[in-house]
């Protein structure tokens, strides 16, 4: 069964600190993996998208890594800001032809405190 | 360049009623997908519309139906509302029904009392 699991479920850090969020998946065949940031009550916003051959991708203070062998991804946030408080969702796309699907994780809720 | 827009922003309905939510895709996009996101949960795929036809459907009952218009905008209809239908309904648009690059709207918050 295709699944995406994220950890931790929630995280509290102080402003200025770094943090790393984890995503493990069992999706086959794999096509790509993306990280979304979702503010409360708002639609998700794409941070990064990575294909099988990509190991690292950065978007400002956000850096995503992908290990396709172990089926793990991480999202590292550097020098956190109060505005980073949000839910971060890992989404994996399969590559099943015309019926390709997006498999969503439940997200990690990040709170950045002053 | 207009992004994905949804209306209304918030909606309160009574159990048993029917509701229609609307979505206009990002300029240049022709595919619309609908998601239901309960509080504290990830988005659950409802269905996708492309060329005015439902192309894929998630595990949702027939009470959930949709439509896509020639201008690519879309509606989500939910009949016989249940308390459990209370959620944030998200619309995402893309260029082509096989594209993975989806842009999400701000969502419609539906509360069923």
PDB file of C-alpha atoms in Angstrom:
ATOM      1  CA  UNK A   1       0.000   0.000   0.000  1.00  0.00           C
ATOM      2  CA  UNK A   2       1.329   3.422  -0.963  1.00  0.00           C
ATOM      3  CA  UNK A   3       1.966   5.470   2.161  1.00  0.00           C
ATOM      4  CA  UNK A   4       3.732   8.619   3.273  1.00  0.00           C
ATOM      5  CA  UNK A   5       4.703   9.005   6.916  1.00  0.00           C
ATOM      6  CA  UNK A   6       6.043  12.186   8.464  1.00  0.00           C
ATOM      7  CA  UNK A   7       7.815  12.868  11.707  1.00  0.00           C
ATOM      8  CA  UNK A   8       7.659  14.472  14.104  1.00  0.00           C
ATOM      9  CA  UNK A   9       3.920  15.127  14.226  1.00  0.00           C
ATOM     10  CA  UNK A  10       4.584  18.496  15.829  1.00  0.00           C
ATOM     11  CA  UNK A  11       7.617  20.568  16.712  1.00  0.00           C
ATOM     12  CA  UNK A  12       8.283  23.723  18.727  1.00  0.00           C
ATOM     13  CA  UNK A  13      11.497  25.665  18.222  1.00  0.00           C
ATOM     14  CA  UNK A  14      12.825  29.087  19.104  1.00  0.00           C
ATOM     15  CA  UNK A  15      13.185  31.791  16.491  1.00  0.00           C
ATOM     16  CA  UNK A  16      16.578  31.647  14.804  1.00  0.00           C
ATOM     17  CA  UNK A  17      17.091  27.939  15.381  1.00  0.00           C
ATOM     18  CA  UNK A  18      17.329  25.279  12.666  1.00  0.00           C
ATOM     19  CA  UNK A  19      15.121  22.220  12.373  1.00  0.00           C
ATOM     20  CA  UNK A  20      14.724  19.136  10.216  1.00  0.00           C
ATOM     21  CA  UNK A  21      11.477  17.416   9.275  1.00  0.00           C
ATOM     22  CA  UNK A  22      11.365  13.825   8.066  1.00  0.00           C
ATOM     23  CA  UNK A  23       9.323  12.016   5.434  1.00  0.00           C
ATOM     24  CA  UNK A  24       9.384   8.267   4.738  1.00  0.00           C
ATOM     25  CA  UNK A  25       7.424   6.800   1.874  1.00  0.00           C
ATOM     26  CA  UNK A  26       6.474   3.474   0.390  1.00  0.00           C
ATOM     27  CA  UNK A  27       5.213   4.605  -2.998  1.00  0.00           C
ATOM     28  CA  UNK A  28       5.860   2.602  -6.117  1.00  0.00           C
ATOM     29  CA  UNK A  29       6.478   3.362  -8.860  1.00  0.00           C
ATOM     30  CA  UNK A  30       7.935   6.635  -7.643  1.00  0.00           C
ATOM     31  CA  UNK A  31       7.807   9.764  -9.744  1.00  0.00           C
ATOM     32  CA  UNK A  32       8.549  12.766  -7.556  1.00  0.00           C
ATOM     33  CA  UNK A  33       8.345  14.149  -4.039  1.00  0.00           C
ATOM     34  CA  UNK A  34       7.391  17.617  -2.984  1.00  0.00           C
ATOM     35  CA  UNK A  35       7.187  19.588   0.213  1.00  0.00           C
ATOM     36  CA  UNK A  36       4.341  22.005   0.826  1.00  0.00           C
ATOM     37  CA  UNK A  37       3.951  24.685   3.472  1.00  0.00           C
ATOM     38  CA  UNK A  38       0.407  25.250   4.650  1.00  0.00           C
ATOM     39  CA  UNK A  39      -0.587  28.104   6.902  1.00  0.00           C
ATOM     40  CA  UNK A  40      -3.629  27.473   9.063  1.00  0.00           C
ATOM     41  CA  UNK A  41      -6.825  27.741   7.032  1.00  0.00           C
ATOM     42  CA  UNK A  42      -4.978  28.396   3.789  1.00  0.00           C
ATOM     43  CA  UNK A  43      -4.100  26.353   0.740  1.00  0.00           C
ATOM     44  CA  UNK A  44      -0.729  24.572   0.537  1.00  0.00           C
ATOM     45  CA  UNK A  45       2.155  26.356  -1.164  1.00  0.00           C
ATOM     46  CA  UNK A  46       4.844  24.334  -2.907  1.00  0.00           C
ATOM     47  CA  UNK A  47       8.364  24.687  -1.468  1.00  0.00           C
ATOM     48  CA  UNK A  48      10.340  22.124  -3.465  1.00  0.00           C
ATOM     49  CA  UNK A  49       9.776  19.286  -5.907  1.00  0.00           C
ATOM     50  CA  UNK A  50      12.339  16.542  -6.433  1.00  0.00           C
ATOM     51  CA  UNK A  51      12.556  13.735  -8.955  1.00  0.00           C
ATOM     52  CA  UNK A  52      14.278  10.390  -8.588  1.00  0.00           C
ATOM     53  CA  UNK A  53      17.663  11.670  -9.727  1.00  0.00           C
ATOM     54  CA  UNK A  54      17.811  14.713  -7.447  1.00  0.00           C
ATOM     55  CA  UNK A  55      19.409  14.514  -4.005  1.00  0.00           C
ATOM     56  CA  UNK A  56      19.130  18.085  -2.783  1.00  0.00           C
ATOM     57  CA  UNK A  57      17.091  21.124  -3.671  1.00  0.00           C
ATOM     58  CA  UNK A  58      17.006  24.494  -1.956  1.00  0.00           C
ATOM     59  CA  UNK A  59      14.472  27.283  -1.833  1.00  0.00           C
ATOM     60  CA  UNK A  60      15.829  30.128   0.265  1.00  0.00           C
ATOM     61  CA  UNK A  61      16.105  28.928   3.847  1.00  0.00           C
ATOM     62  CA  UNK A  62      14.443  25.617   2.957  1.00  0.00           C
ATOM     63  CA  UNK A  63      16.579  22.681   1.808  1.00  0.00           C
ATOM     64  CA  UNK A  64      15.058  19.342   0.867  1.00  0.00           C
ATOM     65  CA  UNK A  65      16.984  16.103   0.506  1.00  0.00           C
ATOM     66  CA  UNK A  66      15.915  12.861  -1.106  1.00  0.00           C
ATOM     67  CA  UNK A  67      17.362   9.368  -0.743  1.00  0.00           C
ATOM     68  CA  UNK A  68      15.507   7.257  -3.281  1.00  0.00           C
ATOM     69  CA  UNK A  69      17.248   4.093  -2.108  1.00  0.00           C
ATOM     70  CA  UNK A  70      15.997   4.329   1.461  1.00  0.00           C
ATOM     71  CA  UNK A  71      12.825   6.180   0.388  1.00  0.00           C
ATOM     72  CA  UNK A  72      13.431   9.008   2.788  1.00  0.00           C
ATOM     73  CA  UNK A  73      13.290  12.763   2.452  1.00  0.00           C
ATOM     74  CA  UNK A  74      14.003  15.597   4.828  1.00  0.00           C
ATOM     75  CA  UNK A  75      13.209  19.295   4.891  1.00  0.00           C
ATOM     76  CA  UNK A  76      15.734  21.460   6.699  1.00  0.00           C
ATOM     77  CA  UNK A  77      14.779  24.962   7.762  1.00  0.00           C
ATOM     78  CA  UNK A  78      17.635  27.303   8.542  1.00  0.00           C
ATOM     79  CA  UNK A  79      17.486  30.329  10.841  1.00  0.00           C
ATOM     80  CA  UNK A  80      13.775  29.911  11.520  1.00  0.00           C
ATOM     81  CA  UNK A  81      11.438  32.889  11.558  1.00  0.00           C
ATOM     82  CA  UNK A  82       8.080  33.372  13.233  1.00  0.00           C
ATOM     83  CA  UNK A  83       6.451  33.199   9.796  1.00  0.00           C
ATOM     84  CA  UNK A  84       7.730  29.643   9.401  1.00  0.00           C
ATOM     85  CA  UNK A  85       5.032  28.532  11.832  1.00  0.00           C
ATOM     86  CA  UNK A  86       2.841  26.308   9.662  1.00  0.00           C
ATOM     87  CA  UNK A  87       2.158  22.719   8.688  1.00  0.00           C
ATOM     88  CA  UNK A  88       4.722  21.130   6.371  1.00  0.00           C
ATOM     89  CA  UNK A  89       3.364  18.367   4.191  1.00  0.00           C
ATOM     90  CA  UNK A  90       5.278  15.783   2.198  1.00  0.00           C
ATOM     91  CA  UNK A  91       3.543  14.586  -0.978  1.00  0.00           C
ATOM     92  CA  UNK A  92       4.753  11.734  -3.155  1.00  0.00           C
ATOM     93  CA  UNK A  93       3.570  11.188  -6.707  1.00  0.00           C
ATOM     94  CA  UNK A  94       3.459   7.749  -8.220  1.00  0.00           C
ATOM     95  CA  UNK A  95       4.103   7.141 -11.866  1.00  0.00           C
ATOM     96  CA  UNK A  96       1.168   4.917 -12.654  1.00  0.00           C
ATOM     97  CA  UNK A  97       0.348   6.180 -16.128  1.00  0.00           C
ATOM     98  CA  UNK A  98      -3.028   7.824 -16.591  1.00  0.00           C
ATOM     99  CA  UNK A  99      -4.092   6.997 -13.046  1.00  0.00           C
ATOM    100  CA  UNK A 100      -1.115   8.592 -11.322  1.00  0.00           C
ATOM    101  CA  UNK A 101      -1.929   9.796  -7.838  1.00  0.00           C
ATOM    102  CA  UNK A 102      -0.576  12.086  -5.177  1.00  0.00           C
ATOM    103  CA  UNK A 103      -0.089  10.419  -1.790  1.00  0.00           C
ATOM    104  CA  UNK A 104      -0.180  12.960   1.020  1.00  0.00           C
ATOM    105  CA  UNK A 105       1.472  12.751   4.403  1.00  0.00           C
ATOM    106  CA  UNK A 106      -0.345  14.088   7.466  1.00  0.00           C
ATOM    107  CA  UNK A 107       2.164  16.881   7.895  1.00  0.00           C
ATOM    108  CA  UNK A 108       4.394  18.197  10.647  1.00  0.00           C
ATOM    109  CA  UNK A 109       3.029  21.139  12.603  1.00  0.00           C
ATOM    110  CA  UNK A 110       5.858  23.588  13.294  1.00  0.00           C
ATOM    111  CA  UNK A 111       5.598  26.373  15.828  1.00  0.00           C
ATOM    112  CA  UNK A 112       8.367  28.962  15.950  1.00  0.00           C
ATOM    113  CA  UNK A 113       8.331  30.904  19.206  1.00  0.00           C
ATOM    114  CA  UNK A 114      10.056  34.235  19.907  1.00  0.00           C
TER     115      UNK A 114
ATOM    116  CA  UNK B   1      -1.480  36.660 -13.541  1.00  0.00           C
ATOM    117  CA  UNK B   2      -4.433  35.529 -11.484  1.00  0.00           C
ATOM    118  CA  UNK B   3      -3.857  32.600  -9.191  1.00  0.00           C
ATOM    119  CA  UNK B   4      -6.422  30.026  -8.151  1.00  0.00           C
ATOM    120  CA  UNK B   5      -9.510  31.613  -6.647  1.00  0.00           C
ATOM    121  CA  UNK B   6     -12.270  29.995  -4.639  1.00  0.00           C
ATOM    122  CA  UNK B   7     -15.624  31.162  -3.405  1.00  0.00           C
ATOM    123  CA  UNK B   8     -17.068  31.561  -0.929  1.00  0.00           C
ATOM    124  CA  UNK B   9     -14.367  31.887   1.716  1.00  0.00           C
ATOM    125  CA  UNK B  10     -16.550  30.593   4.507  1.00  0.00           C
ATOM    126  CA  UNK B  11     -19.894  28.845   4.528  1.00  0.00           C
ATOM    127  CA  UNK B  12     -22.221  27.564   7.221  1.00  0.00           C
ATOM    128  CA  UNK B  13     -24.860  24.981   6.324  1.00  0.00           C
ATOM    129  CA  UNK B  14     -27.294  22.781   8.182  1.00  0.00           C
ATOM    130  CA  UNK B  15     -27.198  18.996   8.104  1.00  0.00           C
ATOM    131  CA  UNK B  16     -29.169  17.661   5.133  1.00  0.00           C
ATOM    132  CA  UNK B  17     -28.710  20.761   2.997  1.00  0.00           C
ATOM    133  CA  UNK B  18     -26.840  21.004  -0.275  1.00  0.00           C
ATOM    134  CA  UNK B  19     -23.833  23.205  -1.016  1.00  0.00           C
ATOM    135  CA  UNK B  20     -21.970  24.392  -4.110  1.00  0.00           C
ATOM    136  CA  UNK B  21     -18.366  25.552  -3.976  1.00  0.00           C
ATOM    137  CA  UNK B  22     -16.648  27.313  -6.859  1.00  0.00           C
ATOM    138  CA  UNK B  23     -13.123  27.436  -8.209  1.00  0.00           C
ATOM    139  CA  UNK B  24     -11.398  29.378 -10.954  1.00  0.00           C
ATOM    140  CA  UNK B  25      -8.060  27.909 -12.023  1.00  0.00           C
ATOM    141  CA  UNK B  26      -4.810  29.769 -12.444  1.00  0.00           C
ATOM    142  CA  UNK B  27      -4.518  31.528 -15.778  1.00  0.00           C
ATOM    143  CA  UNK B  28      -3.382  29.056 -18.442  1.00  0.00           C
ATOM    144  CA  UNK B  29      -4.448  25.978 -16.473  1.00  0.00           C
ATOM    145  CA  UNK B  30      -7.124  23.603 -17.726  1.00  0.00           C
ATOM    146  CA  UNK B  31      -7.351  20.973 -14.978  1.00  0.00           C
ATOM    147  CA  UNK B  32      -8.987  21.294 -11.590  1.00  0.00           C
ATOM    148  CA  UNK B  33      -8.682  18.938  -8.631  1.00  0.00           C
ATOM    149  CA  UNK B  34     -10.717  19.107  -5.439  1.00  0.00           C
ATOM    150  CA  UNK B  35      -9.555  18.090  -1.973  1.00  0.00           C
ATOM    151  CA  UNK B  36     -11.201  17.839   1.431  1.00  0.00           C
ATOM    152  CA  UNK B  37      -9.061  18.654   4.441  1.00  0.00           C
ATOM    153  CA  UNK B  38     -10.451  17.976   7.889  1.00  0.00           C
ATOM    154  CA  UNK B  39      -8.973  19.872  10.818  1.00  0.00           C
ATOM    155  CA  UNK B  40      -5.526  18.536  11.663  1.00  0.00           C
ATOM    156  CA  UNK B  41      -5.491  16.156   8.717  1.00  0.00           C
ATOM    157  CA  UNK B  42      -3.862  16.130   5.308  1.00  0.00           C
ATOM    158  CA  UNK B  43      -5.878  16.859   2.161  1.00  0.00           C
ATOM    159  CA  UNK B  44      -7.940  13.969   0.811  1.00  0.00           C
ATOM    160  CA  UNK B  45      -8.382  13.792  -2.960  1.00  0.00           C
ATOM    161  CA  UNK B  46     -12.033  14.031  -4.056  1.00  0.00           C
ATOM    162  CA  UNK B  47     -11.853  14.173  -7.841  1.00  0.00           C
ATOM    163  CA  UNK B  48     -10.212  15.808 -10.830  1.00  0.00           C
ATOM    164  CA  UNK B  49     -11.766  17.480 -13.865  1.00  0.00           C
ATOM    165  CA  UNK B  50     -10.175  17.849 -17.259  1.00  0.00           C
ATOM    166  CA  UNK B  51     -11.880  18.668 -20.549  1.00  0.00           C
ATOM    167  CA  UNK B  52     -15.148  18.987 -18.652  1.00  0.00           C
ATOM    168  CA  UNK B  53     -15.018  15.348 -17.560  1.00  0.00           C
ATOM    169  CA  UNK B  54     -14.240  13.674 -14.257  1.00  0.00           C
ATOM    170  CA  UNK B  55     -10.905  11.950 -14.858  1.00  0.00           C
ATOM    171  CA  UNK B  56     -10.086  10.516 -11.453  1.00  0.00           C
ATOM    172  CA  UNK B  57     -12.008  10.072  -8.248  1.00  0.00           C
ATOM    173  CA  UNK B  58     -10.991   9.434  -4.691  1.00  0.00           C
ATOM    174  CA  UNK B  59     -12.879   7.441  -2.080  1.00  0.00           C
ATOM    175  CA  UNK B  60     -15.849   9.776  -1.687  1.00  0.00           C
ATOM    176  CA  UNK B  61     -19.564   8.915  -1.926  1.00  0.00           C
ATOM    177  CA  UNK B  62     -21.828   9.966  -4.758  1.00  0.00           C
ATOM    178  CA  UNK B  63     -23.095  12.818  -2.604  1.00  0.00           C
ATOM    179  CA  UNK B  64     -19.976  14.585  -3.849  1.00  0.00           C
ATOM    180  CA  UNK B  65     -20.270  15.629  -7.471  1.00  0.00           C
ATOM    181  CA  UNK B  66     -18.671  18.194  -9.658  1.00  0.00           C
ATOM    182  CA  UNK B  67     -18.661  20.011 -12.914  1.00  0.00           C
ATOM    183  CA  UNK B  68     -16.187  21.796 -15.116  1.00  0.00           C
ATOM    184  CA  UNK B  69     -17.204  24.581 -17.448  1.00  0.00           C
ATOM    185  CA  UNK B  70     -15.782  25.477 -20.876  1.00  0.00           C
ATOM    186  CA  UNK B  71     -13.752  28.283 -19.275  1.00  0.00           C
ATOM    187  CA  UNK B  72     -12.101  25.592 -17.044  1.00  0.00           C
ATOM    188  CA  UNK B  73     -13.711  26.833 -13.845  1.00  0.00           C
ATOM    189  CA  UNK B  74     -15.247  24.173 -11.677  1.00  0.00           C
ATOM    190  CA  UNK B  75     -17.910  23.532  -9.069  1.00  0.00           C
ATOM    191  CA  UNK B  76     -18.023  21.039  -6.242  1.00  0.00           C
ATOM    192  CA  UNK B  77     -21.504  20.021  -5.092  1.00  0.00           C
ATOM    193  CA  UNK B  78     -22.230  18.155  -1.893  1.00  0.00           C
ATOM    194  CA  UNK B  79     -25.743  16.860  -1.236  1.00  0.00           C
ATOM    195  CA  UNK B  80     -27.355  15.731   2.010  1.00  0.00           C
ATOM    196  CA  UNK B  81     -24.659  17.334   4.130  1.00  0.00           C
ATOM    197  CA  UNK B  82     -23.396  15.483   7.177  1.00  0.00           C
ATOM    198  CA  UNK B  83     -21.640  16.923  10.202  1.00  0.00           C
ATOM    199  CA  UNK B  84     -18.517  15.071   9.040  1.00  0.00           C
ATOM    200  CA  UNK B  85     -18.455  17.109   5.841  1.00  0.00           C
ATOM    201  CA  UNK B  86     -17.217  20.081   7.834  1.00  0.00           C
ATOM    202  CA  UNK B  87     -13.753  20.778   6.447  1.00  0.00           C
ATOM    203  CA  UNK B  88     -11.561  23.046   4.359  1.00  0.00           C
ATOM    204  CA  UNK B  89     -12.220  22.355   0.700  1.00  0.00           C
ATOM    205  CA  UNK B  90      -9.230  23.023  -1.496  1.00  0.00           C
ATOM    206  CA  UNK B  91      -9.125  23.479  -5.226  1.00  0.00           C
ATOM    207  CA  UNK B  92      -5.899  22.929  -7.139  1.00  0.00           C
ATOM    208  CA  UNK B  93      -5.265  23.700 -10.783  1.00  0.00           C
ATOM    209  CA  UNK B  94      -2.692  22.379 -13.211  1.00  0.00           C
ATOM    210  CA  UNK B  95      -1.879  22.393 -16.878  1.00  0.00           C
ATOM    211  CA  UNK B  96      -2.998  19.017 -18.201  1.00  0.00           C
ATOM    212  CA  UNK B  97      -4.483  16.171 -16.176  1.00  0.00           C
ATOM    213  CA  UNK B  98      -1.146  14.334 -16.041  1.00  0.00           C
ATOM    214  CA  UNK B  99       0.758  17.277 -14.590  1.00  0.00           C
ATOM    215  CA  UNK B 100       2.094  16.987 -11.066  1.00  0.00           C
ATOM    216  CA  UNK B 101       2.545  20.731 -10.658  1.00  0.00           C
ATOM    217  CA  UNK B 102      -0.579  21.855  -8.823  1.00  0.00           C
ATOM    218  CA  UNK B 103      -1.333  25.317  -7.522  1.00  0.00           C
ATOM    219  CA  UNK B 104      -3.773  25.554  -4.660  1.00  0.00           C
ATOM    220  CA  UNK B 105      -6.417  28.114  -3.925  1.00  0.00           C
ATOM    221  CA  UNK B 106      -7.037  29.565  -0.461  1.00  0.00           C
ATOM    222  CA  UNK B 107      -9.833  27.091   0.225  1.00  0.00           C
ATOM    223  CA  UNK B 108     -13.452  27.298   1.350  1.00  0.00           C
ATOM    224  CA  UNK B 109     -14.157  26.607   5.013  1.00  0.00           C
ATOM    225  CA  UNK B 110     -17.449  24.678   5.247  1.00  0.00           C
ATOM    226  CA  UNK B 111     -19.116  24.231   8.610  1.00  0.00           C
ATOM    227  CA  UNK B 112     -22.098  21.911   8.877  1.00  0.00           C
ATOM    228  CA  UNK B 113     -24.234  22.336  11.992  1.00  0.00           C
TER     229      UNK B 113
END
